[in-house]
PDB file of C-alpha atoms in Angstrom:
ATOM      1  CA  UNK A   1      93.852  94.601  96.178  1.00  0.00           C
ATOM      2  CA  UNK A   2      93.313  98.686  95.771  1.00  0.00           C
ATOM      3  CA  UNK A   3      91.879 100.045  92.784  1.00  0.00           C
ATOM      4  CA  UNK A   4      95.135 101.794  92.093  1.00  0.00           C
ATOM      5  CA  UNK A   5      96.788  98.482  91.666  1.00  0.00           C
ATOM      6  CA  UNK A   6      93.954  97.169  89.921  1.00  0.00           C
ATOM      7  CA  UNK A   7      94.755  99.784  87.418  1.00  0.00           C
ATOM      8  CA  UNK A   8      98.091  98.973  87.058  1.00  0.00           C
ATOM      9  CA  UNK A   9      97.666  95.230  86.486  1.00  0.00           C
ATOM     10  CA  UNK A  10      94.978  96.380  83.553  1.00  0.00           C
ATOM     11  CA  UNK A  11      97.816  98.323  82.058  1.00  0.00           C
ATOM     12  CA  UNK A  12     100.423  95.615  82.423  1.00  0.00           C
ATOM     13  CA  UNK A  13      98.162  93.109  80.535  1.00  0.00           C
ATOM     14  CA  UNK A  14      97.153  95.639  78.072  1.00  0.00           C
ATOM     15  CA  UNK A  15     100.535  96.568  77.261  1.00  0.00           C
ATOM     16  CA  UNK A  16     102.139  93.069  77.046  1.00  0.00           C
ATOM     17  CA  UNK A  17      99.194  92.062  74.693  1.00  0.00           C
ATOM     18  CA  UNK A  18     100.176  94.963  72.327  1.00  0.00           C
ATOM     19  CA  UNK A  19      96.632  96.519  73.227  1.00  0.00           C
ATOM     20  CA  UNK A  20      98.097  99.736  74.773  1.00  0.00           C
ATOM     21  CA  UNK A  21     101.274 101.892  73.903  1.00  0.00           C
ATOM     22  CA  UNK A  22     103.617 103.812  76.419  1.00  0.00           C
ATOM     23  CA  UNK A  23     102.928 106.930  77.382  1.00  0.00           C
ATOM     24  CA  UNK A  24      99.480 106.411  77.287  1.00  0.00           C
ATOM     25  CA  UNK A  25      99.564 104.887  80.757  1.00  0.00           C
ATOM     26  CA  UNK A  26     101.384 105.565  83.915  1.00  0.00           C
ATOM     27  CA  UNK A  27     101.848 109.197  83.703  1.00  0.00           C
ATOM     28  CA  UNK A  28      99.742 109.916  87.158  1.00  0.00           C
ATOM     29  CA  UNK A  29     101.511 106.666  88.706  1.00  0.00           C
ATOM     30  CA  UNK A  30     103.102 107.567  92.240  1.00  0.00           C
ATOM     31  CA  UNK A  31     106.163 105.492  93.123  1.00  0.00           C
ATOM     32  CA  UNK A  32     104.398 102.616  94.292  1.00  0.00           C
ATOM     33  CA  UNK A  33     102.281 101.831  91.339  1.00  0.00           C
ATOM     34  CA  UNK A  34     105.502 101.951  89.061  1.00  0.00           C
ATOM     35  CA  UNK A  35     107.100  99.438  91.700  1.00  0.00           C
ATOM     36  CA  UNK A  36     104.317  97.035  91.006  1.00  0.00           C
ATOM     37  CA  UNK A  37     104.293  97.572  87.494  1.00  0.00           C
ATOM     38  CA  UNK A  38     107.941  96.561  87.111  1.00  0.00           C
ATOM     39  CA  UNK A  39     108.091  94.161  89.840  1.00  0.00           C
ATOM     40  CA  UNK A  40     105.273  92.043  88.613  1.00  0.00           C
ATOM     41  CA  UNK A  41     106.654  91.911  84.778  1.00  0.00           C
ATOM     42  CA  UNK A  42     106.577  87.904  83.452  1.00  0.00           C
ATOM     43  CA  UNK A  43     109.798  86.910  82.221  1.00  0.00           C
ATOM     44  CA  UNK A  44     111.106  86.983  79.710  1.00  0.00           C
ATOM     45  CA  UNK A  45     110.456  90.450  77.849  1.00  0.00           C
ATOM     46  CA  UNK A  46     111.912  91.271  74.523  1.00  0.00           C
ATOM     47  CA  UNK A  47     114.363  93.900  73.804  1.00  0.00           C
ATOM     48  CA  UNK A  48     111.621  95.750  71.843  1.00  0.00           C
ATOM     49  CA  UNK A  49     109.235  96.017  74.700  1.00  0.00           C
ATOM     50  CA  UNK A  50     111.743  96.947  77.466  1.00  0.00           C
ATOM     51  CA  UNK A  51     113.371  99.700  74.916  1.00  0.00           C
ATOM     52  CA  UNK A  52     109.744 100.919  74.141  1.00  0.00           C
ATOM     53  CA  UNK A  53     109.213 101.454  78.231  1.00  0.00           C
ATOM     54  CA  UNK A  54     112.530 102.878  78.418  1.00  0.00           C
ATOM     55  CA  UNK A  55     112.360 105.280  75.597  1.00  0.00           C
ATOM     56  CA  UNK A  56     108.852 106.542  77.054  1.00  0.00           C
ATOM     57  CA  UNK A  57     109.673 106.691  80.547  1.00  0.00           C
ATOM     58  CA  UNK A  58     113.545 107.196  80.811  1.00  0.00           C
ATOM     59  CA  UNK A  59     113.748 103.902  83.184  1.00  0.00           C
ATOM     60  CA  UNK A  60     117.169 103.684  82.771  1.00  0.00           C
ATOM     61  CA  UNK A  61     117.788 107.272  83.987  1.00  0.00           C
ATOM     62  CA  UNK A  62     115.142 107.649  86.582  1.00  0.00           C
ATOM     63  CA  UNK A  63     115.551 110.287  89.292  1.00  0.00           C
ATOM     64  CA  UNK A  64     113.941 107.474  91.677  1.00  0.00           C
ATOM     65  CA  UNK A  65     116.848 105.047  92.747  1.00  0.00           C
ATOM     66  CA  UNK A  66     113.513 102.673  93.834  1.00  0.00           C
ATOM     67  CA  UNK A  67     111.976 102.731  90.371  1.00  0.00           C
ATOM     68  CA  UNK A  68     115.382 102.543  88.880  1.00  0.00           C
ATOM     69  CA  UNK A  69     116.468  99.470  90.922  1.00  0.00           C
ATOM     70  CA  UNK A  70     113.430  97.782  89.741  1.00  0.00           C
ATOM     71  CA  UNK A  71     113.840  98.674  86.244  1.00  0.00           C
ATOM     72  CA  UNK A  72     117.285  97.537  86.471  1.00  0.00           C
ATOM     73  CA  UNK A  73     116.446  94.151  87.978  1.00  0.00           C
ATOM     74  CA  UNK A  74     114.300  93.558  84.675  1.00  0.00           C
ATOM     75  CA  UNK A  75     117.029  94.580  82.711  1.00  0.00           C
ATOM     76  CA  UNK A  76     119.269  91.790  84.370  1.00  0.00           C
ATOM     77  CA  UNK A  77     116.625  89.441  84.120  1.00  0.00           C
ATOM     78  CA  UNK A  78     116.215  89.990  80.407  1.00  0.00           C
ATOM     79  CA  UNK A  79     119.861  90.812  79.529  1.00  0.00           C
ATOM     80  CA  UNK A  80     119.114  94.308  78.020  1.00  0.00           C
ATOM     81  CA  UNK A  81     122.249  95.256  77.175  1.00  0.00           C
ATOM     82  CA  UNK A  82     121.519  98.935  76.156  1.00  0.00           C
ATOM     83  CA  UNK A  83     121.117  99.775  79.937  1.00  0.00           C
ATOM     84  CA  UNK A  84     124.069  97.897  81.116  1.00  0.00           C
ATOM     85  CA  UNK A  85     126.395 100.827  80.927  1.00  0.00           C
ATOM     86  CA  UNK A  86     123.794 102.485  83.580  1.00  0.00           C
ATOM     87  CA  UNK A  87     123.601  99.299  85.417  1.00  0.00           C
ATOM     88  CA  UNK A  88     127.460  99.783  86.182  1.00  0.00           C
ATOM     89  CA  UNK A  89     127.081 103.009  87.177  1.00  0.00           C
ATOM     90  CA  UNK A  90     124.436 102.758  89.609  1.00  0.00           C
ATOM     91  CA  UNK A  91     126.409  99.474  91.240  1.00  0.00           C
ATOM     92  CA  UNK A  92     129.275 101.928  91.883  1.00  0.00           C
ATOM     93  CA  UNK A  93     127.711 105.082  92.717  1.00  0.00           C
ATOM     94  CA  UNK A  94     124.744 103.745  95.108  1.00  0.00           C
ATOM     95  CA  UNK A  95     125.555 102.880  98.445  1.00  0.00           C
ATOM     96  CA  UNK A  96     122.399 101.354  99.934  1.00  0.00           C
ATOM     97  CA  UNK A  97     122.906  98.015 100.155  1.00  0.00           C
ATOM     98  CA  UNK A  98     119.067  96.925  99.835  1.00  0.00           C
ATOM     99  CA  UNK A  99     119.290  98.597  96.509  1.00  0.00           C
ATOM    100  CA  UNK A 100     122.443  96.946  95.208  1.00  0.00           C
ATOM    101  CA  UNK A 101     122.657  93.594  96.808  1.00  0.00           C
ATOM    102  CA  UNK A 102     119.559  92.444  94.942  1.00  0.00           C
ATOM    103  CA  UNK A 103     121.143  93.763  91.612  1.00  0.00           C
ATOM    104  CA  UNK A 104     124.438  91.384  92.137  1.00  0.00           C
ATOM    105  CA  UNK A 105     122.341  88.308  93.169  1.00  0.00           C
ATOM    106  CA  UNK A 106     120.215  88.581  89.673  1.00  0.00           C
ATOM    107  CA  UNK A 107     123.692  89.040  88.071  1.00  0.00           C
ATOM    108  CA  UNK A 108     125.248  86.038  89.702  1.00  0.00           C
ATOM    109  CA  UNK A 109     122.535  83.840  88.130  1.00  0.00           C
ATOM    110  CA  UNK A 110     124.375  83.503  84.495  1.00  0.00           C
ATOM    111  CA  UNK A 111     127.871  83.039  83.529  1.00  0.00           C
ATOM    112  CA  UNK A 112     127.984  86.419  81.689  1.00  0.00           C
ATOM    113  CA  UNK A 113     125.854  88.447  84.532  1.00  0.00           C
ATOM    114  CA  UNK A 114     128.588  86.724  87.188  1.00  0.00           C
ATOM    115  CA  UNK A 115     131.625  87.706  85.053  1.00  0.00           C
ATOM    116  CA  UNK A 116     130.314  91.383  84.760  1.00  0.00           C
ATOM    117  CA  UNK A 117     129.223  91.533  88.543  1.00  0.00           C
ATOM    118  CA  UNK A 118     132.711  90.371  89.575  1.00  0.00           C
ATOM    119  CA  UNK A 119     134.110  92.828  87.499  1.00  0.00           C
ATOM    120  CA  UNK A 120     132.179  95.847  88.646  1.00  0.00           C
ATOM    121  CA  UNK A 121     132.219  94.990  92.323  1.00  0.00           C
ATOM    122  CA  UNK A 122     136.377  94.923  91.914  1.00  0.00           C
ATOM    123  CA  UNK A 123     135.810  98.394  90.564  1.00  0.00           C
ATOM    124  CA  UNK A 124     133.135  99.021  93.311  1.00  0.00           C
ATOM    125  CA  UNK A 125     134.417  98.019  96.155  1.00  0.00           C
ATOM    126  CA  UNK A 126     137.441 100.573  96.745  1.00  0.00           C
ATOM    127  CA  UNK A 127     135.048 103.465  95.695  1.00  0.00           C
ATOM    128  CA  UNK A 128     132.438 102.182  98.463  1.00  0.00           C
ATOM    129  CA  UNK A 129     135.290 101.611 100.946  1.00  0.00           C
ATOM    130  CA  UNK A 130     136.453 105.481 100.507  1.00  0.00           C
ATOM    131  CA  UNK A 131     132.667 106.760 100.850  1.00  0.00           C
ATOM    132  CA  UNK A 132     132.161 104.943 104.329  1.00  0.00           C
ATOM    133  CA  UNK A 133     135.623 105.053 106.190  1.00  0.00           C
ATOM    134  CA  UNK A 134     137.720 108.379 106.612  1.00  0.00           C
ATOM    135  CA  UNK A 135     141.068 107.506 105.495  1.00  0.00           C
ATOM    136  CA  UNK A 136     142.241 107.583 109.081  1.00  0.00           C
ATOM    137  CA  UNK A 137     140.650 104.427 109.978  1.00  0.00           C
ATOM    138  CA  UNK A 138     141.341 102.406 107.147  1.00  0.00           C
ATOM    139  CA  UNK A 139     144.809 100.417 107.223  1.00  0.00           C
TER     140      UNK A 139
END
């Protein structure tokens, strides 16, 4: 494992153990380090933990779709409701299947997530259809 990822593991462990506060790590990380940090979080996390990360790093409104995707997976797995409005917006505006399909899969693992996924998909499907095909090719 590279030194860059070892540093991420150390930061994650220290943060989870309460020994490191947000904004004291990750400021110089590249996308791959953030993905590694988020994708290797243990479950479950407390709402306070997710809130502190989001407040410090703006993960719910990340300008990087890959980082935001990994963050939203954590949001779903931990039922972090403060980010669900953005999750809905993300699912209705991001057209990259590789980013949205795993979110729907995660949502379908719980009854409340399933209801949310079905509601959002019903809303998103017409938008996605309009974006992909010109009106003249649709029946």
